[in-house]
């Protein structure tokens, strides 16, 4: 699965905005400091998030950004889509022929990876910024011993 830093950083920044913006606007400088993301990069991401209608920019000396809708109404999938990010689970060429990984035909596992991609998209569509800021997303499962996987 591939998700670039653009998608990860957008989700991190929006989760930060959700967690810290309840009482007004949040400056990108503050998000950058808390999340360890370049402010210049955040400016690019927030321009896209604003065009997508997910944030509202507030001008002035006490300006910054706030969510355009309640955090419970903004999904992680919407944030990722707003920054023109896709989650690829296979190596198929987008817009190209049917082939996978440089082949002319579909590989034997094409439908497996396509189904996984749909599950990931559905999962991210069900997780909201409120879920992230309130800690309601389950932590990852602990690794299984090798004998349990066999």
PDB file of C-alpha atoms in Angstrom:
ATOM      1  CA  UNK A   1       0.000   0.000   0.000  1.00  0.00           C
ATOM      2  CA  UNK A   2       1.278   3.458  -0.857  1.00  0.00           C
ATOM      3  CA  UNK A   3       0.218   6.673   0.830  1.00  0.00           C
ATOM      4  CA  UNK A   4       2.648   9.525   0.340  1.00  0.00           C
ATOM      5  CA  UNK A   5       3.645  12.096   2.915  1.00  0.00           C
ATOM      6  CA  UNK A   6       1.134  14.486   1.332  1.00  0.00           C
ATOM      7  CA  UNK A   7      -1.801  12.362   2.485  1.00  0.00           C
ATOM      8  CA  UNK A   8      -0.291  11.494   5.872  1.00  0.00           C
ATOM      9  CA  UNK A   9       0.609  15.110   6.628  1.00  0.00           C
ATOM     10  CA  UNK A  10      -2.820  16.365   5.576  1.00  0.00           C
ATOM     11  CA  UNK A  11      -4.499  13.911   7.950  1.00  0.00           C
ATOM     12  CA  UNK A  12      -2.086  14.788  10.773  1.00  0.00           C
ATOM     13  CA  UNK A  13      -2.666  18.516  10.272  1.00  0.00           C
ATOM     14  CA  UNK A  14      -6.450  18.168  10.115  1.00  0.00           C
ATOM     15  CA  UNK A  15      -6.474  15.979  13.230  1.00  0.00           C
ATOM     16  CA  UNK A  16      -4.401  18.651  14.980  1.00  0.00           C
ATOM     17  CA  UNK A  17      -6.807  21.353  13.802  1.00  0.00           C
ATOM     18  CA  UNK A  18      -9.706  19.269  15.119  1.00  0.00           C
ATOM     19  CA  UNK A  19      -8.038  18.744  18.485  1.00  0.00           C
ATOM     20  CA  UNK A  20      -6.855  22.338  18.998  1.00  0.00           C
ATOM     21  CA  UNK A  21      -9.409  24.420  17.102  1.00  0.00           C
ATOM     22  CA  UNK A  22     -12.474  24.016  19.290  1.00  0.00           C
ATOM     23  CA  UNK A  23     -12.201  27.576  20.611  1.00  0.00           C
ATOM     24  CA  UNK A  24     -11.416  29.359  17.365  1.00  0.00           C
ATOM     25  CA  UNK A  25      -8.763  29.385  14.700  1.00  0.00           C
ATOM     26  CA  UNK A  26      -5.388  27.669  14.695  1.00  0.00           C
ATOM     27  CA  UNK A  27      -2.308  29.132  13.030  1.00  0.00           C
ATOM     28  CA  UNK A  28      -0.346  26.929  10.651  1.00  0.00           C
ATOM     29  CA  UNK A  29       2.794  27.833  12.579  1.00  0.00           C
ATOM     30  CA  UNK A  30       1.322  26.102  15.639  1.00  0.00           C
ATOM     31  CA  UNK A  31       0.348  22.981  13.703  1.00  0.00           C
ATOM     32  CA  UNK A  32       3.796  22.891  12.087  1.00  0.00           C
ATOM     33  CA  UNK A  33       5.495  23.038  15.476  1.00  0.00           C
ATOM     34  CA  UNK A  34       3.290  20.369  17.073  1.00  0.00           C
ATOM     35  CA  UNK A  35       3.376  17.957  14.137  1.00  0.00           C
ATOM     36  CA  UNK A  36       6.924  18.515  12.879  1.00  0.00           C
ATOM     37  CA  UNK A  37       5.763  19.523   9.402  1.00  0.00           C
ATOM     38  CA  UNK A  38       7.182  22.425   7.406  1.00  0.00           C
ATOM     39  CA  UNK A  39       4.922  25.476   7.510  1.00  0.00           C
ATOM     40  CA  UNK A  40       5.504  26.059   3.794  1.00  0.00           C
ATOM     41  CA  UNK A  41       4.305  22.522   3.061  1.00  0.00           C
ATOM     42  CA  UNK A  42       1.261  23.028   5.285  1.00  0.00           C
ATOM     43  CA  UNK A  43       0.407  26.196   3.350  1.00  0.00           C
ATOM     44  CA  UNK A  44       0.270  24.141   0.148  1.00  0.00           C
ATOM     45  CA  UNK A  45      -1.873  21.452   1.777  1.00  0.00           C
ATOM     46  CA  UNK A  46      -4.257  23.942   3.374  1.00  0.00           C
ATOM     47  CA  UNK A  47      -4.768  25.703   0.032  1.00  0.00           C
ATOM     48  CA  UNK A  48      -6.086  22.381  -1.298  1.00  0.00           C
ATOM     49  CA  UNK A  49      -8.109  21.673   1.851  1.00  0.00           C
ATOM     50  CA  UNK A  50      -9.673  25.133   1.556  1.00  0.00           C
ATOM     51  CA  UNK A  51     -10.564  24.584  -2.129  1.00  0.00           C
ATOM     52  CA  UNK A  52     -12.212  21.302  -1.116  1.00  0.00           C
ATOM     53  CA  UNK A  53     -14.337  23.144   1.466  1.00  0.00           C
ATOM     54  CA  UNK A  54     -12.856  21.348   4.475  1.00  0.00           C
ATOM     55  CA  UNK A  55     -11.296  24.405   6.141  1.00  0.00           C
ATOM     56  CA  UNK A  56     -11.977  28.121   6.324  1.00  0.00           C
ATOM     57  CA  UNK A  57      -9.150  30.635   6.357  1.00  0.00           C
ATOM     58  CA  UNK A  58      -9.431  33.588   8.721  1.00  0.00           C
ATOM     59  CA  UNK A  59      -7.346  36.656   7.887  1.00  0.00           C
ATOM     60  CA  UNK A  60      -5.806  39.145  10.248  1.00  0.00           C
ATOM     61  CA  UNK A  61      -3.340  39.238  13.125  1.00  0.00           C
ATOM     62  CA  UNK A  62      -5.235  36.509  14.970  1.00  0.00           C
ATOM     63  CA  UNK A  63      -6.016  34.593  11.798  1.00  0.00           C
ATOM     64  CA  UNK A  64      -5.462  30.998  10.896  1.00  0.00           C
ATOM     65  CA  UNK A  65      -7.715  28.133   9.950  1.00  0.00           C
ATOM     66  CA  UNK A  66     -10.766  26.407  11.348  1.00  0.00           C
ATOM     67  CA  UNK A  67     -12.775  23.431  10.213  1.00  0.00           C
ATOM     68  CA  UNK A  68     -15.567  24.260   7.779  1.00  0.00           C
ATOM     69  CA  UNK A  69     -17.771  21.534   9.291  1.00  0.00           C
ATOM     70  CA  UNK A  70     -17.885  19.748  12.644  1.00  0.00           C
ATOM     71  CA  UNK A  71     -15.023  17.265  13.069  1.00  0.00           C
ATOM     72  CA  UNK A  72     -17.511  14.391  13.239  1.00  0.00           C
ATOM     73  CA  UNK A  73     -18.614  15.188   9.688  1.00  0.00           C
ATOM     74  CA  UNK A  74     -15.164  15.123   8.058  1.00  0.00           C
ATOM     75  CA  UNK A  75     -13.754  11.707   7.202  1.00  0.00           C
ATOM     76  CA  UNK A  76     -10.116  10.791   6.761  1.00  0.00           C
ATOM     77  CA  UNK A  77     -10.973   9.655   3.217  1.00  0.00           C
ATOM     78  CA  UNK A  78     -12.267  13.168   2.424  1.00  0.00           C
ATOM     79  CA  UNK A  79      -9.037  14.728   3.699  1.00  0.00           C
ATOM     80  CA  UNK A  80      -6.908  12.379   1.609  1.00  0.00           C
ATOM     81  CA  UNK A  81      -9.018  13.027  -1.494  1.00  0.00           C
ATOM     82  CA  UNK A  82      -8.850  16.798  -0.931  1.00  0.00           C
ATOM     83  CA  UNK A  83      -5.069  16.797  -1.365  1.00  0.00           C
ATOM     84  CA  UNK A  84      -5.370  14.720  -4.558  1.00  0.00           C
ATOM     85  CA  UNK A  85      -3.991  11.632  -2.895  1.00  0.00           C
ATOM     86  CA  UNK A  86      -4.961   8.082  -3.705  1.00  0.00           C
ATOM     87  CA  UNK A  87      -4.234   4.931  -1.785  1.00  0.00           C
ATOM     88  CA  UNK A  88      -2.790   2.388  -4.173  1.00  0.00           C
ATOM     89  CA  UNK A  89      -2.861  -1.262  -3.170  1.00  0.00           C
ATOM     90  CA  UNK A  90      -1.682  -2.634  -6.489  1.00  0.00           C
ATOM     91  CA  UNK A  91       0.779  -1.729  -9.198  1.00  0.00           C
ATOM     92  CA  UNK A  92      -1.772  -1.312 -11.976  1.00  0.00           C
ATOM     93  CA  UNK A  93      -1.287   1.649 -14.245  1.00  0.00           C
ATOM     94  CA  UNK A  94      -3.971   4.264 -13.671  1.00  0.00           C
ATOM     95  CA  UNK A  95      -5.691   5.076 -16.940  1.00  0.00           C
ATOM     96  CA  UNK A  96      -3.583   2.525 -18.790  1.00  0.00           C
ATOM     97  CA  UNK A  97      -4.464  -0.860 -20.183  1.00  0.00           C
ATOM     98  CA  UNK A  98      -5.868  -3.592 -17.977  1.00  0.00           C
ATOM     99  CA  UNK A  99      -2.400  -4.991 -17.259  1.00  0.00           C
ATOM    100  CA  UNK A 100      -0.708  -5.169 -13.882  1.00  0.00           C
ATOM    101  CA  UNK A 101       2.948  -4.422 -13.144  1.00  0.00           C
ATOM    102  CA  UNK A 102       3.850  -3.970 -16.793  1.00  0.00           C
ATOM    103  CA  UNK A 103       1.979  -7.048 -18.056  1.00  0.00           C
ATOM    104  CA  UNK A 104      -0.627  -7.081 -20.789  1.00  0.00           C
ATOM    105  CA  UNK A 105      -3.178  -8.987 -18.710  1.00  0.00           C
ATOM    106  CA  UNK A 106      -4.338  -8.811 -15.125  1.00  0.00           C
ATOM    107  CA  UNK A 107      -2.220 -10.660 -12.613  1.00  0.00           C
ATOM    108  CA  UNK A 108      -3.751 -13.489 -10.606  1.00  0.00           C
ATOM    109  CA  UNK A 109      -3.978 -11.337  -7.471  1.00  0.00           C
ATOM    110  CA  UNK A 110      -5.423  -8.205  -9.111  1.00  0.00           C
ATOM    111  CA  UNK A 111      -8.895  -8.637  -7.605  1.00  0.00           C
ATOM    112  CA  UNK A 112      -7.419  -9.343  -4.158  1.00  0.00           C
ATOM    113  CA  UNK A 113      -5.550  -6.018  -4.099  1.00  0.00           C
ATOM    114  CA  UNK A 114      -8.502  -4.138  -5.594  1.00  0.00           C
ATOM    115  CA  UNK A 115     -10.788  -5.528  -2.852  1.00  0.00           C
ATOM    116  CA  UNK A 116      -8.252  -4.577  -0.188  1.00  0.00           C
ATOM    117  CA  UNK A 117      -8.184  -1.042  -1.602  1.00  0.00           C
ATOM    118  CA  UNK A 118     -11.978  -0.816  -1.318  1.00  0.00           C
ATOM    119  CA  UNK A 119     -11.832  -2.006   2.305  1.00  0.00           C
ATOM    120  CA  UNK A 120      -9.177   0.573   3.153  1.00  0.00           C
ATOM    121  CA  UNK A 121     -11.186   3.353   1.484  1.00  0.00           C
ATOM    122  CA  UNK A 122     -14.349   2.253   3.313  1.00  0.00           C
ATOM    123  CA  UNK A 123     -12.480   2.166   6.637  1.00  0.00           C
ATOM    124  CA  UNK A 124     -11.011   5.647   6.122  1.00  0.00           C
ATOM    125  CA  UNK A 125     -14.444   6.873   5.084  1.00  0.00           C
ATOM    126  CA  UNK A 126     -15.827   5.694   8.426  1.00  0.00           C
ATOM    127  CA  UNK A 127     -13.109   7.360  10.548  1.00  0.00           C
ATOM    128  CA  UNK A 128     -13.714  11.048  11.255  1.00  0.00           C
ATOM    129  CA  UNK A 129     -11.463  13.796  12.541  1.00  0.00           C
ATOM    130  CA  UNK A 130     -13.428  13.649  15.787  1.00  0.00           C
ATOM    131  CA  UNK A 131     -12.545   9.956  16.086  1.00  0.00           C
ATOM    132  CA  UNK A 132      -8.862  10.815  15.708  1.00  0.00           C
ATOM    133  CA  UNK A 133      -8.814  13.759  18.099  1.00  0.00           C
ATOM    134  CA  UNK A 134     -10.845  11.819  20.686  1.00  0.00           C
ATOM    135  CA  UNK A 135      -8.673   8.698  20.396  1.00  0.00           C
ATOM    136  CA  UNK A 136     -11.503   6.457  19.184  1.00  0.00           C
ATOM    137  CA  UNK A 137      -9.507   4.628  16.519  1.00  0.00           C
ATOM    138  CA  UNK A 138      -8.377   1.218  17.720  1.00  0.00           C
ATOM    139  CA  UNK A 139      -4.631   0.721  18.175  1.00  0.00           C
ATOM    140  CA  UNK A 140      -2.958  -1.838  15.906  1.00  0.00           C
ATOM    141  CA  UNK A 141      -3.095  -5.490  16.865  1.00  0.00           C
ATOM    142  CA  UNK A 142       0.042  -6.850  18.555  1.00  0.00           C
ATOM    143  CA  UNK A 143       2.255  -9.019  16.325  1.00  0.00           C
ATOM    144  CA  UNK A 144       1.427 -12.720  16.380  1.00  0.00           C
ATOM    145  CA  UNK A 145       4.076 -15.330  17.169  1.00  0.00           C
ATOM    146  CA  UNK A 146       5.326 -17.175  14.073  1.00  0.00           C
ATOM    147  CA  UNK A 147       3.668 -20.461  15.097  1.00  0.00           C
ATOM    148  CA  UNK A 148       0.243 -18.732  15.346  1.00  0.00           C
ATOM    149  CA  UNK A 149       0.522 -17.523  11.726  1.00  0.00           C
ATOM    150  CA  UNK A 150       1.226 -20.958  10.290  1.00  0.00           C
TER     151      UNK A 150
END
